[in-house]
Amino acid sequence: RLENNNLTGNVGSLANCLSLTVLNVSYNNLVGDIPKSNNFSKFPPDSFIGNPGLCGSWVNSPCHVSRPTVRVSISRAAILGIAIGGFLILFMVLIAACRPHNPPPFLDGSLDKPVTYSHPKLVILHMNMALHVYEDIMRMTENLSE
């Protein structure tokens, strides 16, 4: 009588105990197929209840149940759509990568004036730009001159 003892392991290890006259291993943590030997056939099904890992005819839980494999099928239209979408994205990336990037030159409308280059200068404006309108900025910077 070993009920409610938190026993673990395979119940098949008890198959060699041929001299048992009473067996109760209910409400433990035993696993495996309950042996079908002559000795075990005389024990009532209540001797094995409460062991969720046990299987066999005594506990009405078949052992080695083959579960059908679930296969997810994707339609041909879905596969074709994914493939076409992937090729379109790849094509657009290739076009963007291979296209020469020549930004248009900045034209200020005065093509007849000669351009003179000078050394760069640091100019710091001490004013709050958010409070001024375009005319104020042009007046304060003398029409953005050096």
PDB file of N, CA and C in Angstrom, residues 3 8 10 12 16-17 22 29 34 43 60 63-64 79 81 96 98 104 108 110-112 122 131 133 141 146:
ATOM      1  N   GLU A   3       0.005   4.293  -1.659  1.00  0.00           N
ATOM      2  CA  GLU A   3      -0.754   5.421  -2.192  1.00  0.00           C
ATOM      3  C   GLU A   3      -0.356   6.711  -1.486  1.00  0.00           C
ATOM      4  N   THR A   8       7.878   8.492  -7.745  1.00  0.00           N
ATOM      5  CA  THR A   8       8.117   8.789  -9.155  1.00  0.00           C
ATOM      6  C   THR A   8       8.830   7.601  -9.783  1.00  0.00           C
ATOM      7  N   ASN A  10       9.066   4.635 -13.297  1.00  0.00           N
ATOM      8  CA  ASN A  10       8.301   3.797 -14.193  1.00  0.00           C
ATOM      9  C   ASN A  10       7.647   2.667 -13.405  1.00  0.00           C
ATOM     10  N   GLY A  12       6.713  -0.051 -14.483  1.00  0.00           N
ATOM     11  CA  GLY A  12       7.196  -1.340 -14.983  1.00  0.00           C
ATOM     12  C   GLY A  12       8.226  -1.970 -14.073  1.00  0.00           C
ATOM     13  N   ASN A  16       8.476  -7.256 -11.585  1.00  0.00           N
ATOM     14  CA  ASN A  16       9.230  -8.398 -11.072  1.00  0.00           C
ATOM     15  C   ASN A  16       8.786  -8.818  -9.679  1.00  0.00           C
ATOM     16  N   CYS A  17       7.885  -8.057  -9.084  1.00  0.00           N
ATOM     17  CA  CYS A  17       7.405  -8.397  -7.746  1.00  0.00           C
ATOM     18  C   CYS A  17       6.239  -9.379  -7.870  1.00  0.00           C
ATOM     19  N   VAL A  22      -1.368  -7.600  -2.566  1.00  0.00           N
ATOM     20  CA  VAL A  22      -2.105  -6.338  -2.548  1.00  0.00           C
ATOM     21  C   VAL A  22      -1.165  -5.281  -3.113  1.00  0.00           C
ATOM     22  N   ASN A  29       3.247   9.803  -8.680  1.00  0.00           N
ATOM     23  CA  ASN A  29       3.683  10.382  -9.951  1.00  0.00           C
ATOM     24  C   ASN A  29       4.366   9.322 -10.813  1.00  0.00           C
ATOM     25  N   ILE A  34       1.212   0.042 -17.588  1.00  0.00           N
ATOM     26  CA  ILE A  34       0.967  -0.887 -16.479  1.00  0.00           C
ATOM     27  C   ILE A  34       1.166  -2.299 -17.023  1.00  0.00           C
ATOM     28  N   PHE A  43      -5.067  -7.023  -9.549  1.00  0.00           N
ATOM     29  CA  PHE A  43      -5.234  -5.780  -8.787  1.00  0.00           C
ATOM     30  C   PHE A  43      -6.337  -4.950  -9.420  1.00  0.00           C
ATOM     31  N   ASN A  60      -7.812   3.030 -18.413  1.00  0.00           N
ATOM     32  CA  ASN A  60      -8.546   3.473 -19.614  1.00  0.00           C
ATOM     33  C   ASN A  60      -7.808   4.573 -20.380  1.00  0.00           C
ATOM     34  N   CYS A  63      -1.794   3.320 -24.422  1.00  0.00           N
ATOM     35  CA  CYS A  63      -0.376   3.681 -24.528  1.00  0.00           C
ATOM     36  C   CYS A  63       0.029   3.781 -25.992  1.00  0.00           C
ATOM     37  N   HIS A  64       1.029   4.549 -26.213  1.00  0.00           N
ATOM     38  CA  HIS A  64       1.633   4.678 -27.550  1.00  0.00           C
ATOM     39  C   HIS A  64       0.601   5.093 -28.587  1.00  0.00           C
ATOM     40  N   ILE A  79       1.512  31.215 -52.265  1.00  0.00           N
ATOM     41  CA  ILE A  79       2.946  31.062 -52.544  1.00  0.00           C
ATOM     42  C   ILE A  79       3.347  31.934 -53.723  1.00  0.00           C
ATOM     43  N   GLY A  81       1.874  34.694 -54.740  1.00  0.00           N
ATOM     44  CA  GLY A  81       1.824  36.095 -54.317  1.00  0.00           C
ATOM     45  C   GLY A  81       3.031  36.495 -53.497  1.00  0.00           C
ATOM     46  N   ALA A  96      17.131  51.112 -57.056  1.00  0.00           N
ATOM     47  CA  ALA A  96      17.551  52.230 -56.205  1.00  0.00           C
ATOM     48  C   ALA A  96      19.053  52.198 -55.964  1.00  0.00           C
ATOM     49  N   CYS A  98      21.428  50.851 -57.987  1.00  0.00           N
ATOM     50  CA  CYS A  98      22.209  51.005 -59.216  1.00  0.00           C
ATOM     51  C   CYS A  98      22.015  52.360 -59.883  1.00  0.00           C
ATOM     52  N   PRO A 104      20.767  67.697 -58.279  1.00  0.00           N
ATOM     53  CA  PRO A 104      20.809  68.873 -59.154  1.00  0.00           C
ATOM     54  C   PRO A 104      21.583  70.006 -58.478  1.00  0.00           C
ATOM     55  N   ASP A 108      20.861  79.886 -58.084  1.00  0.00           N
ATOM     56  CA  ASP A 108      20.199  81.016 -57.432  1.00  0.00           C
ATOM     57  C   ASP A 108      19.663  82.021 -58.456  1.00  0.00           C
ATOM     58  N   SER A 110      21.361  83.565 -60.810  1.00  0.00           N
ATOM     59  CA  SER A 110      22.340  84.539 -61.308  1.00  0.00           C
ATOM     60  C   SER A 110      23.491  83.789 -61.952  1.00  0.00           C
ATOM     61  N   LEU A 111      23.313  83.405 -63.213  1.00  0.00           N
ATOM     62  CA  LEU A 111      24.341  82.668 -63.922  1.00  0.00           C
ATOM     63  C   LEU A 111      25.399  83.580 -64.521  1.00  0.00           C
ATOM     64  N   ASP A 112      25.108  84.859 -64.658  1.00  0.00           N
ATOM     65  CA  ASP A 112      26.070  85.759 -65.300  1.00  0.00           C
ATOM     66  C   ASP A 112      27.075  86.344 -64.318  1.00  0.00           C
ATOM     67  N   LEU A 122      33.564  81.617 -39.676  1.00  0.00           N
ATOM     68  CA  LEU A 122      32.569  81.264 -38.693  1.00  0.00           C
ATOM     69  C   LEU A 122      31.739  82.495 -38.389  1.00  0.00           C
ATOM     70  N   LEU A 131      11.441  84.523 -33.806  1.00  0.00           N
ATOM     71  CA  LEU A 131      10.635  85.726 -33.627  1.00  0.00           C
ATOM     72  C   LEU A 131      10.704  86.677 -34.814  1.00  0.00           C
ATOM     73  N   VAL A 133      10.624  87.597 -39.077  1.00  0.00           N
ATOM     74  CA  VAL A 133      10.091  87.225 -40.372  1.00  0.00           C
ATOM     75  C   VAL A 133      11.201  87.337 -41.402  1.00  0.00           C
ATOM     76  N   THR A 141      20.983  90.506 -41.786  1.00  0.00           N
ATOM     77  CA  THR A 141      22.166  89.860 -42.365  1.00  0.00           C
ATOM     78  C   THR A 141      22.652  90.562 -43.617  1.00  0.00           C
ATOM     79  N   GLU A 146      28.424  88.318 -46.838  1.00  0.00           N
ATOM     80  CA  GLU A 146      29.484  87.886 -45.925  1.00  0.00           C
ATOM     81  C   GLU A 146      29.611  88.850 -44.777  1.00  0.00           C
TER      82      GLU A 146
END
